[in-house]
Short mmCIF file of C-alpha atoms in Angstrom, two decimals:
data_model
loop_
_atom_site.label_atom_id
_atom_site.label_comp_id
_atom_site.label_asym_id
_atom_site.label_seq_id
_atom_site.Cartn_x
_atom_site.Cartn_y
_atom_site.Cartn_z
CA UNK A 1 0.00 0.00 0.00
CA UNK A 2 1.29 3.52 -0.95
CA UNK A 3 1.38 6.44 1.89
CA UNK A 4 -0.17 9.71 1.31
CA UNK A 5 -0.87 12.47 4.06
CA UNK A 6 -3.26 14.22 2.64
CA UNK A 7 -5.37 18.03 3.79
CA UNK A 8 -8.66 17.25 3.64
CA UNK A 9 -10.60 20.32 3.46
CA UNK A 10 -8.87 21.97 6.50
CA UNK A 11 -5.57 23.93 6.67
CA UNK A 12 -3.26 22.35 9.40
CA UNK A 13 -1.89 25.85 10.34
CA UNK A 14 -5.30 27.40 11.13
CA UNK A 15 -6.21 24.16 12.70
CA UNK A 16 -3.24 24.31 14.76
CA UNK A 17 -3.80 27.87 15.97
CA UNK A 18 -7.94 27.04 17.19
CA UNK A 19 -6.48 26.00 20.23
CA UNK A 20 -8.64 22.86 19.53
CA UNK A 21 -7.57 19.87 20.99
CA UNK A 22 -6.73 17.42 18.59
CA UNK A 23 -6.31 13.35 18.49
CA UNK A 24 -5.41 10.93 16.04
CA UNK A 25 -8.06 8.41 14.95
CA UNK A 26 -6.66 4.86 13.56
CA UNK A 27 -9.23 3.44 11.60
CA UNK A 28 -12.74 2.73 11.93
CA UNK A 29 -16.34 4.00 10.47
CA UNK A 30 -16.74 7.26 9.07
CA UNK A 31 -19.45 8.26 12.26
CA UNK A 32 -16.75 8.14 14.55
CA UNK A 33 -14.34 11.27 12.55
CA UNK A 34 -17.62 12.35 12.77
CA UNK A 35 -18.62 12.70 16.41
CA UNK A 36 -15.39 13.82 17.08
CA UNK A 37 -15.41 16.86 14.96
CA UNK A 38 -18.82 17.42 16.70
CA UNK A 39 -16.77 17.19 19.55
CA UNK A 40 -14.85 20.18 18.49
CA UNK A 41 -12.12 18.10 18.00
CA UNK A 42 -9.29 18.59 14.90
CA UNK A 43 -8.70 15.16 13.45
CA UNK A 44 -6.01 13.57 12.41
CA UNK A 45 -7.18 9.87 10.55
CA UNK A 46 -4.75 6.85 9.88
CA UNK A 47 -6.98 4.54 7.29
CA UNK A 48 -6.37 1.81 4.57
CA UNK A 49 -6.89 3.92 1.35
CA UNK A 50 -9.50 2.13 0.34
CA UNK A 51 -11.50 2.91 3.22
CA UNK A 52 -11.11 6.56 3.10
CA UNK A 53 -13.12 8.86 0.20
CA UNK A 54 -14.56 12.60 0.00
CA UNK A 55 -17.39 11.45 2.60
CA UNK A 56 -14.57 11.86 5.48
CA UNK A 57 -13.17 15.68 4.55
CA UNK A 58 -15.36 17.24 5.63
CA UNK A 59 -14.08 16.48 9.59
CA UNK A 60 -10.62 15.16 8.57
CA UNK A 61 -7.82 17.85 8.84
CA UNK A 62 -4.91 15.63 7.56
CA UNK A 63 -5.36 11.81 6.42
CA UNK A 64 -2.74 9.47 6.70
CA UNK A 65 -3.77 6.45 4.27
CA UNK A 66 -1.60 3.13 4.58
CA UNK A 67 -1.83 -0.14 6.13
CA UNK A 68 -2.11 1.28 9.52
CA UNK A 69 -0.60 -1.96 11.11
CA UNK A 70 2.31 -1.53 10.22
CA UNK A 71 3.39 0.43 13.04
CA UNK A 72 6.75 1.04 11.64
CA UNK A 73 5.48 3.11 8.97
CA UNK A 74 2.70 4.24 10.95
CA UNK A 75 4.80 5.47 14.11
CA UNK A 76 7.30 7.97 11.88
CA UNK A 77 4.44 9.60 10.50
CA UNK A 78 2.81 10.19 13.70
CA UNK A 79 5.63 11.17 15.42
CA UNK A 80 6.29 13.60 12.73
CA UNK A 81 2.85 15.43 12.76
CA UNK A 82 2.57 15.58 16.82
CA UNK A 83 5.81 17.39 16.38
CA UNK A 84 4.42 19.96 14.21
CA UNK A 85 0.62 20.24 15.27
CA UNK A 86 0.74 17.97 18.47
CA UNK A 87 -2.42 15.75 19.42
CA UNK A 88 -3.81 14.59 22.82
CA UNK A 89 -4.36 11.18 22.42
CA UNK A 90 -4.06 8.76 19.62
CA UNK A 91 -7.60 6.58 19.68
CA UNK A 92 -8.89 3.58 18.08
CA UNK A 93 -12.13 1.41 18.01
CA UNK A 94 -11.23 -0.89 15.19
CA UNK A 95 -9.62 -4.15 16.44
CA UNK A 96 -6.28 -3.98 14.09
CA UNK A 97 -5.94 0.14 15.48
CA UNK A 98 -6.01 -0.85 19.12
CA UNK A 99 -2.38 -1.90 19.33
CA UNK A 100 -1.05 0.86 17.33
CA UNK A 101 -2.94 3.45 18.97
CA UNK A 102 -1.41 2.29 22.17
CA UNK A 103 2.37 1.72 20.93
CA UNK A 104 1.97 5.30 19.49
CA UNK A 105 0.45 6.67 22.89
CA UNK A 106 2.99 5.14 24.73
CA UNK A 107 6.20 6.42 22.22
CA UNK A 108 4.68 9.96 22.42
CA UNK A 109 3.98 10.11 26.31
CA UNK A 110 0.16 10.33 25.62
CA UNK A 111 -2.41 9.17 27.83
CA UNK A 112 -4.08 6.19 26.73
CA UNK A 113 -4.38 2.02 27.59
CA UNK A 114 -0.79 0.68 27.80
CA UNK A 115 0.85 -1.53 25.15
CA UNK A 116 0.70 -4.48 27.85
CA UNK A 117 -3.01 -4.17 28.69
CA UNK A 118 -3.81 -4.18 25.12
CA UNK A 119 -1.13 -6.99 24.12
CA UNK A 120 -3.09 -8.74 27.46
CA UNK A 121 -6.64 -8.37 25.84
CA UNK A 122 -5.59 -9.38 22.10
CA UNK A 123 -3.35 -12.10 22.55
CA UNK A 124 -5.80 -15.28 24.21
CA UNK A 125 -2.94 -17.18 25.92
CA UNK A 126 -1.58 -14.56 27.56
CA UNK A 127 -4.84 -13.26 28.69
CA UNK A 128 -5.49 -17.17 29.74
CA UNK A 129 -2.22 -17.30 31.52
CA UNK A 130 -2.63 -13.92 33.02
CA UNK A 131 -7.06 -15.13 34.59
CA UNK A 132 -4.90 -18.48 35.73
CA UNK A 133 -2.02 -16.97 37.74
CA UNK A 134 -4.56 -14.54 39.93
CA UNK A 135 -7.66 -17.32 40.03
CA UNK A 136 -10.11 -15.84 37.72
CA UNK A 137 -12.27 -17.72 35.50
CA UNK A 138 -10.72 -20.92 35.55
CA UNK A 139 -10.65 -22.91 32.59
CA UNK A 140 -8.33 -25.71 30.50
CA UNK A 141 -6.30 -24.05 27.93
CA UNK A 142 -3.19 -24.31 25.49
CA UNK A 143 -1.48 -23.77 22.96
CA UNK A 144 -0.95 -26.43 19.88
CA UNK A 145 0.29 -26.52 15.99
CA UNK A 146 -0.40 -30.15 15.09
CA UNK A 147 -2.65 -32.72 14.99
CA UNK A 148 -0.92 -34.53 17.98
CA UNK A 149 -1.37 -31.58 20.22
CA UNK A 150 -5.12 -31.87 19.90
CA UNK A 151 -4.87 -35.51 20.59
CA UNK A 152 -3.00 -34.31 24.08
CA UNK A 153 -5.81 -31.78 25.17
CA UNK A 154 -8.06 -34.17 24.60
CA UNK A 155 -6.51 -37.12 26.32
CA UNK A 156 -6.02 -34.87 29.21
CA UNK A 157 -9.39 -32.85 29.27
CA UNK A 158 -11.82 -34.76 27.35
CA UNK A 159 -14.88 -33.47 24.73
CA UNK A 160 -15.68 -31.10 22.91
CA UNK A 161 -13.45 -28.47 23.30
CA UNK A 162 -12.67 -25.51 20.93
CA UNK A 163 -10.29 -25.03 18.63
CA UNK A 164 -9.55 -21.11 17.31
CA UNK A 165 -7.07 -18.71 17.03
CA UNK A 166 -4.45 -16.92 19.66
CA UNK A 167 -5.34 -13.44 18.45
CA UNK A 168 -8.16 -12.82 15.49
CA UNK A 169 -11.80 -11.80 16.54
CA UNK A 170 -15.17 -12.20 14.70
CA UNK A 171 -16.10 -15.76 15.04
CA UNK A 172 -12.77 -16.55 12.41
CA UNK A 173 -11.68 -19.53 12.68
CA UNK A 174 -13.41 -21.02 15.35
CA UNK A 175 -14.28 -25.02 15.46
CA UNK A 176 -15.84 -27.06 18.51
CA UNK A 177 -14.63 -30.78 18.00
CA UNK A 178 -16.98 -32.75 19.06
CA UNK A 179 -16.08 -36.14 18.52
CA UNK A 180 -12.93 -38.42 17.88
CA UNK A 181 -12.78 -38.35 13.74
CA UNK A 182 -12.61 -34.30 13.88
CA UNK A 183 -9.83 -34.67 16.93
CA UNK A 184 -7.60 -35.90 13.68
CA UNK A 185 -8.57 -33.37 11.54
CA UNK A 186 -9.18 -29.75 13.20
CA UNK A 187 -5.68 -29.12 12.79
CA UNK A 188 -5.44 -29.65 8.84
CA UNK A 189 -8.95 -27.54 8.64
CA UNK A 190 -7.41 -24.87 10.82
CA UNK A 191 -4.15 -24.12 9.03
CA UNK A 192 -6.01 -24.73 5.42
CA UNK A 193 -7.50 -21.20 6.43
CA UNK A 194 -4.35 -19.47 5.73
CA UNK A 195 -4.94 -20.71 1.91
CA UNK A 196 -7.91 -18.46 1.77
CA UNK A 197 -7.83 -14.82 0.00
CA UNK A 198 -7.85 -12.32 3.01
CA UNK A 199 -7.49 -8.94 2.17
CA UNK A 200 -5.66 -5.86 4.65
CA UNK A 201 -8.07 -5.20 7.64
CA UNK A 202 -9.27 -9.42 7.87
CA UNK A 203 -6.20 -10.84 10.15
CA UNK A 204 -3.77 -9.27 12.27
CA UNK A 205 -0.99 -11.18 10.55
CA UNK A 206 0.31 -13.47 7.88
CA UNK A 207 1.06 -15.85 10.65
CA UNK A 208 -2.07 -16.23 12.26
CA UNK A 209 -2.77 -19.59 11.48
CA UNK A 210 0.46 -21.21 12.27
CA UNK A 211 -0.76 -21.49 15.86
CA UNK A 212 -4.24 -22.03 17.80
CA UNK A 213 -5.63 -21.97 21.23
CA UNK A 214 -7.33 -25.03 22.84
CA UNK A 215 -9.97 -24.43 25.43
CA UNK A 216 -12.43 -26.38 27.21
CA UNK A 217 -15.89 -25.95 25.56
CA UNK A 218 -17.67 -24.20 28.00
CA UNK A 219 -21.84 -24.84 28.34
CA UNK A 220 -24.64 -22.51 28.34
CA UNK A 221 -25.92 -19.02 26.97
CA UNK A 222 -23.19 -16.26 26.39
CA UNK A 223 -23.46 -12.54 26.96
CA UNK A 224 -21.35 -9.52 26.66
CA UNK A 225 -20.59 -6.96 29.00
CA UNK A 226 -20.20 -3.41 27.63
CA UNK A 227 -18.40 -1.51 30.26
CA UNK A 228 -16.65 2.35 30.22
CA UNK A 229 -13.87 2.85 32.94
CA UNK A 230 -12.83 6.15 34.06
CA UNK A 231 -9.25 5.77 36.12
CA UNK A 232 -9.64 2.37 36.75
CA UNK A 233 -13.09 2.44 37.93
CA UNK A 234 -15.27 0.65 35.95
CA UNK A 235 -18.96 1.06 35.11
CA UNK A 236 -21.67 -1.93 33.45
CA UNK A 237 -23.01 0.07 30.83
CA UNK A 238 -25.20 -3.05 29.32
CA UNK A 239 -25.25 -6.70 29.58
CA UNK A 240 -26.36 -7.85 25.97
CA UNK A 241 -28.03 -11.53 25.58
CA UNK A 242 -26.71 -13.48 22.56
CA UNK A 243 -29.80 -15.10 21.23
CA UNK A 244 -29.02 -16.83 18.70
CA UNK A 245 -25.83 -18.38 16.29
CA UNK A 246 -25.00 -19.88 12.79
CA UNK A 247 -23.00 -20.20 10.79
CA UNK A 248 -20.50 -23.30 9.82
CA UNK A 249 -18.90 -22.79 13.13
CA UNK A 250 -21.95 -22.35 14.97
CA UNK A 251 -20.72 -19.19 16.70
CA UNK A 252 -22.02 -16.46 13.75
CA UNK A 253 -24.10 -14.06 16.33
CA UNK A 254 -27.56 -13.40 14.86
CA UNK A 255 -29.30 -11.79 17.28
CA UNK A 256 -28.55 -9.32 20.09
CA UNK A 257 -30.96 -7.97 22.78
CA UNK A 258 -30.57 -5.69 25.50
CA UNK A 259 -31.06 -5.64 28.72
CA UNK A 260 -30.07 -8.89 29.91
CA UNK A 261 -33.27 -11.23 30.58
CA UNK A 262 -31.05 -13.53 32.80
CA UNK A 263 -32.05 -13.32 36.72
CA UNK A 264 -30.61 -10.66 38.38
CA UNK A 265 -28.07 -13.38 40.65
CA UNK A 266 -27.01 -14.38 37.72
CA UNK A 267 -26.18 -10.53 36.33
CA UNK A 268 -24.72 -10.06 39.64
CA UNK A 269 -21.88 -12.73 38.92
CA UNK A 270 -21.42 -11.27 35.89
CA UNK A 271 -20.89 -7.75 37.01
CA UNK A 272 -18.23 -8.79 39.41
CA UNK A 273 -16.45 -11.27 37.12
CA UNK A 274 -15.70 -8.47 34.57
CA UNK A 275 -14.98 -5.60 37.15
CA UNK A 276 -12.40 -8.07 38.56
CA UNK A 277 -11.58 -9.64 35.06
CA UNK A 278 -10.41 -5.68 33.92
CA UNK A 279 -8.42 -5.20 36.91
CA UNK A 280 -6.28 -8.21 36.16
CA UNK A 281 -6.01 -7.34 32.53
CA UNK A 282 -4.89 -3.60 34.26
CA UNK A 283 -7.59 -1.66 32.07
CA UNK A 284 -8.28 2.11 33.41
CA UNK A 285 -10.18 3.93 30.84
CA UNK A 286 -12.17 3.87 27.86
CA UNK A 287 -14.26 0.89 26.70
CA UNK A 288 -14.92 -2.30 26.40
CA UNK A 289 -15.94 -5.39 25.35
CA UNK A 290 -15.94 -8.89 27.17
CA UNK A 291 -17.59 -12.33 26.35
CA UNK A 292 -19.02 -14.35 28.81
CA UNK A 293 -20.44 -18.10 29.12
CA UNK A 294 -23.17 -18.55 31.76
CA UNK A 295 -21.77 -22.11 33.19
CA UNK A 296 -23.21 -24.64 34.78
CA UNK A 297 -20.09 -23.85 36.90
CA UNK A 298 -20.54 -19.89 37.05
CA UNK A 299 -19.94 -17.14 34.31
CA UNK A 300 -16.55 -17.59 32.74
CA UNK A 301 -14.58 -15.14 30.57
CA UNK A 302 -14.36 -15.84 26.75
CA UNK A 303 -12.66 -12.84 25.65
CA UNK A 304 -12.28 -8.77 25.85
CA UNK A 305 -11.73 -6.14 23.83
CA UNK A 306 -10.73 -2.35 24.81
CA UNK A 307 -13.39 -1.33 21.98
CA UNK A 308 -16.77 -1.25 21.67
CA UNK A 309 -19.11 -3.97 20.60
CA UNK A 310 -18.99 -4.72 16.63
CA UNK A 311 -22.22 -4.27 14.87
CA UNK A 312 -24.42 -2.03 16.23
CA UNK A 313 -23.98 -2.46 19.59
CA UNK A 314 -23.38 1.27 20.63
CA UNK A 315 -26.22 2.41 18.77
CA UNK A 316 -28.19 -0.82 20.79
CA UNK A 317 -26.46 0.94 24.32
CA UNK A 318 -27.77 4.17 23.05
CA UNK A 319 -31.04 3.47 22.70
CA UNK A 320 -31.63 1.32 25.53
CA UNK A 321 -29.91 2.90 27.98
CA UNK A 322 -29.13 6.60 26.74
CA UNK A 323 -25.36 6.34 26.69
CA UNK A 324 -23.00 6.86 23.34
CA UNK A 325 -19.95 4.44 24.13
CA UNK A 326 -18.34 6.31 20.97
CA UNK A 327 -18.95 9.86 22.51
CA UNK A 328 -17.23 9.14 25.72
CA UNK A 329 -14.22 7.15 24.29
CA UNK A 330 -13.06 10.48 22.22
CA UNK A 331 -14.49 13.28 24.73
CA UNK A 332 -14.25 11.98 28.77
CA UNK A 333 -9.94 11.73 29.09
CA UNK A 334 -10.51 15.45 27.26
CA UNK A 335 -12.97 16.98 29.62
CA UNK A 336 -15.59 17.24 26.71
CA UNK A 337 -18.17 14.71 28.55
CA UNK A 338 -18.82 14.05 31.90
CA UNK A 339 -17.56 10.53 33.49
CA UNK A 340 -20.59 7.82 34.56
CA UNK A 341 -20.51 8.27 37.85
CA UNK A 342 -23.31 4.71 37.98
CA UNK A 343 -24.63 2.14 35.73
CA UNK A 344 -27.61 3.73 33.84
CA UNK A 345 -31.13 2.33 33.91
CA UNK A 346 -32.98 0.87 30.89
CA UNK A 347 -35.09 3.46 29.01
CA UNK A 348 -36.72 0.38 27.07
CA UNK A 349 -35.85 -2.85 24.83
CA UNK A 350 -33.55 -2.77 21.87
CA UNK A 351 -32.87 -6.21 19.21
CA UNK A 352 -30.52 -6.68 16.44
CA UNK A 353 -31.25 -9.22 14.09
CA UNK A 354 -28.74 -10.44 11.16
CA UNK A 355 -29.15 -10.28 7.36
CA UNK A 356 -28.66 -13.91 6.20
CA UNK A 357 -29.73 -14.47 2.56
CA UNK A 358 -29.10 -17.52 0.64
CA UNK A 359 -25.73 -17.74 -0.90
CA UNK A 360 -25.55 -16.68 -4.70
CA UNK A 361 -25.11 -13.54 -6.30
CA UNK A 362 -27.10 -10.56 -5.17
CA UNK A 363 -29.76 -9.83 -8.01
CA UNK A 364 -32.48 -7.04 -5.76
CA UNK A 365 -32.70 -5.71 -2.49
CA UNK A 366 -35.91 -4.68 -1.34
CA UNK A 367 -37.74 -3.54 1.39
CA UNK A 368 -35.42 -0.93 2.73
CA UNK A 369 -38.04 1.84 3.14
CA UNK A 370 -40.95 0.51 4.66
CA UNK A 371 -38.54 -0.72 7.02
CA UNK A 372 -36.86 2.81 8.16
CA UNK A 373 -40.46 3.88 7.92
CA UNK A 374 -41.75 1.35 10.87
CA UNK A 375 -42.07 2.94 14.05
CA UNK A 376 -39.75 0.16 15.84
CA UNK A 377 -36.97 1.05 13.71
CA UNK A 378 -33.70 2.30 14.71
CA UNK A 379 -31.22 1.62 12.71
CA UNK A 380 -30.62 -0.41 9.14
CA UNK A 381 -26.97 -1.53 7.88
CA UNK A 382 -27.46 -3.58 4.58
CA UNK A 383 -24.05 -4.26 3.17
CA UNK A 384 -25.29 -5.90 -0.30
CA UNK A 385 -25.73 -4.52 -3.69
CA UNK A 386 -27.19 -5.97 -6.83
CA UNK A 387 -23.66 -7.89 -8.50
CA UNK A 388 -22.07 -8.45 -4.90
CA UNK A 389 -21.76 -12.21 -4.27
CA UNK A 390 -23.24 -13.60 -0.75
CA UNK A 391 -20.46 -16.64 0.43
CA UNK A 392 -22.02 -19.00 3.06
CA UNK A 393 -22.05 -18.01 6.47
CA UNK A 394 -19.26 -18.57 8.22
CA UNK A 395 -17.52 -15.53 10.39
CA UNK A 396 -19.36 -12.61 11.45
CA UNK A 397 -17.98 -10.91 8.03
CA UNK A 398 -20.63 -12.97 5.85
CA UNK A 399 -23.66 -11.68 7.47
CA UNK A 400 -25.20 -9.32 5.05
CA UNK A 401 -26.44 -6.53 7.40
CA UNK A 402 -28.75 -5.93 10.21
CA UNK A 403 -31.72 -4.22 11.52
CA UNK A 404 -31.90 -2.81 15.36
CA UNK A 405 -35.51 -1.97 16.45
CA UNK A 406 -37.17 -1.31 19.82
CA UNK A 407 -39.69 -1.88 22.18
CA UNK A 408 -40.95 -1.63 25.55
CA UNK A 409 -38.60 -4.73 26.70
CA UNK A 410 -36.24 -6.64 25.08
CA UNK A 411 -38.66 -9.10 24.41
CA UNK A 412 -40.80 -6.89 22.21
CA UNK A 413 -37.72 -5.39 20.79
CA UNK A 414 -36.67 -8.77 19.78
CA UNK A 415 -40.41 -9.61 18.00
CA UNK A 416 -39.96 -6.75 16.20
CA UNK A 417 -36.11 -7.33 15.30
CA UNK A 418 -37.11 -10.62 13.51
CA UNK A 419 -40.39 -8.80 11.87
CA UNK A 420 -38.08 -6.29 10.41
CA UNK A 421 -35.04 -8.43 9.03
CA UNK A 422 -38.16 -10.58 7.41
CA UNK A 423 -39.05 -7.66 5.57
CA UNK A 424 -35.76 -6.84 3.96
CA UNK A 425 -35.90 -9.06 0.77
CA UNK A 426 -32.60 -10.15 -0.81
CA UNK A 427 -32.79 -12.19 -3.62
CA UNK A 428 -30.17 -13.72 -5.36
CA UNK A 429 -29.45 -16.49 -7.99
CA UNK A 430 -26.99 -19.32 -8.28
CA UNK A 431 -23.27 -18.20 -9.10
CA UNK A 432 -22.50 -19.57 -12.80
#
């Protein structure tokens, strides 16, 4: 990928002189240059080229457009412009930005999440190793390459387990064995992964299937736990229910509801597992994002992020609960919005449901309006066009949208969820 720093429809100088403060966003969706500028922020934006267009300048100052993981080429350029127009903070909610925004933080004496609380949070094992050493969430884990090392997990901690890998996120690459003849052959299905066409912005690295985590498979529903923390204080924002999977792997979420319907003992245990899970991992501010299993033997951690939710899950937060996740990552560690001082109460329901049309190629899309025109209806992401070609479900990348609606409680939201994705028709025909 070429590098270009590019003005975008603001002169650095005058931007400079505002007074403004100004941050450095590493990749994500156009809302979030956005809100910042609404802020009153200055913006610098690190992006893959192809993810940047004329839709951004208008609350871009200066665009740096490479392959933003690549923090060697990344860092110079950064280090150059903080020189010249300096920034408070360099900020990310994109999984692949995370690390670099906190390697650049930490080079330029910013304030932000340190390298080894984000290294902590992507990297499974460590994270594993890290919950085993202080006693939290207790589960079997390791680390294997071959077909043999499966064999050993199992031997020593029986079926099913899971198979998946030490740092990727979006349901890639994840397989439950369930029975002896797959024991033999996870490993070959695994690493023939790394055959597939991935483009910049899929995996973290070229390497990411040369290695894969083995856990116990843990039983029961899942939930996440959206959380803000302010100086190491953290705030439940939302507990969101996980209603339903597909997908090859079986772990494809479908459908999100908030709030939690689970009994409130049970939402109690969760709280305090992920206040004490953060503390381990050393989090202190900004957001995030952990999975959790509701065992037979108690809630157990799956895995955290120091982002927000994918899909819609702030605009879900927002609506249930009246809190933009987005808003307070970019303004609270500037002074621009006020800190939570308590969890927030439930204004009402909110459900996502998925986009899942048959596989093919994408011939019409319809029903678009009378959805946005339904008085449930929040919000509508369809990512298909006539031509595009729908592959079978198998990550949380093949979906082919979502709606989010609402109700009085999550279990009206959810009706009307389902009644809305129903009425988004895409039809498509077999692939010649």
């Amino acid at each position: 990928m070429s590098i270009d720093a590019v003005p975008t429809g603001h002169e650095s100088p005058t931007a400079a002189a505002s007074g403004r403060p100004r941050v450095l966003v590493i990749g994500g969706k156009l809302k979030l240059v956005r809100k910042a500028r609404e802020l009153g922020l200055d913006v610098v934006h690190a992006q893959y080229p192809d993810a940047y267009d004329r839709g951004h300048w208008p609350y871009v100052d200066q665009a740096l457009l490479l392959d933003y993981g690549d923090i060697d080429r990344l860092l110079p350029l950064a280090r150059a412009l903080h020189a010249a127009y300096p920034f408070q903070a360099a900020v990310s909610l994109f999984e692949l930005g995370l690390l670099p925004a906190a390697r650049i933080n930490e080079a330029l004496g910013l304030r932000g999440e340190s390298v080894d609380t984000v290294e902590l949070l992507l990297d499974k094992w460590r994270m594993r190793q890290q919950l085993a050493a202080k006693g939290i969430s207790p589960m079997a884990s390791a680390v294997g390459r071959s077909a043999q090392d499966v064999r050993d997990f199992v031997d020593r901690h029986g079926l099913p387990i899971i198979v998946k890998p030490v740092r990727e996120s979006g349901s890639v690459g994840v397989f439950r064995v369930t029975d002896e003849a797959e024991v033999d052959t996870v490993a070959e299905r695994y690493r023939s992964l790394d055959d597939q066409e991935w483009v910049v912005g899929d995996l973290f690295a070229a390497d990411s299937f040369d290695e894969f985590l083995m856990e116990e498979y843990l039983d029961g529903p899942e939930v996440s736990v959206e959380t803000l923390s302010f100086d190491g204080r953290h705030v439940i924002v939302a507990v969101t229910d996980k209603a339903e999977f597909g997908g090859g792997s079986g772990f494809v979420e479908l459908g999100l509801s908030q709030p939690s319907r689970h009994p409130e003992e049970t939402l109690r245990e969760v709280r305090q597992l992920v206040t004490d899970f953060l503390d381990a991992m050393g989090l202190r501010n900004g957001p995030s994002h952990t999975e959790i299993r509701l065992t037979s033997r108690g809630p157990r951690v799956i895995e955290s992020h120091n982002r927000i939710g994918g899909y819609g899950v702030n605009e879900m937060v927002e609506t249930a609960y009246g809190v933009d996740m987005e808003l307070h990552t970019l303004g609270t560690p500037l002074g621009l919005v006020e800190p939570l001082t308590a969890s927030p109460e439930p204004r009402g329901g909110v459900a996502l449901q998925a986009l899942t049309p048959e596989p093919g190629r994408v011939v019409e899309v319809t029903g678009v309006d009378a959805v946005r025109a339904d008085p449930a209806f929040v919000d509508l992401h369809v990512k298909l066009r006539p031509g595009d070609v729908v592959a079978p479900l198998t990550w949380n990348e093949d979906i082919g949208g979502y709606v989010i609606a609402r109700g009085a409680d999550a279990t009206e939201a959810i009706a009307h969820s389902k009644r809305l994705a129903e009425a988004i028709h895409v039809r498509t025909e077999p692939v010649r």
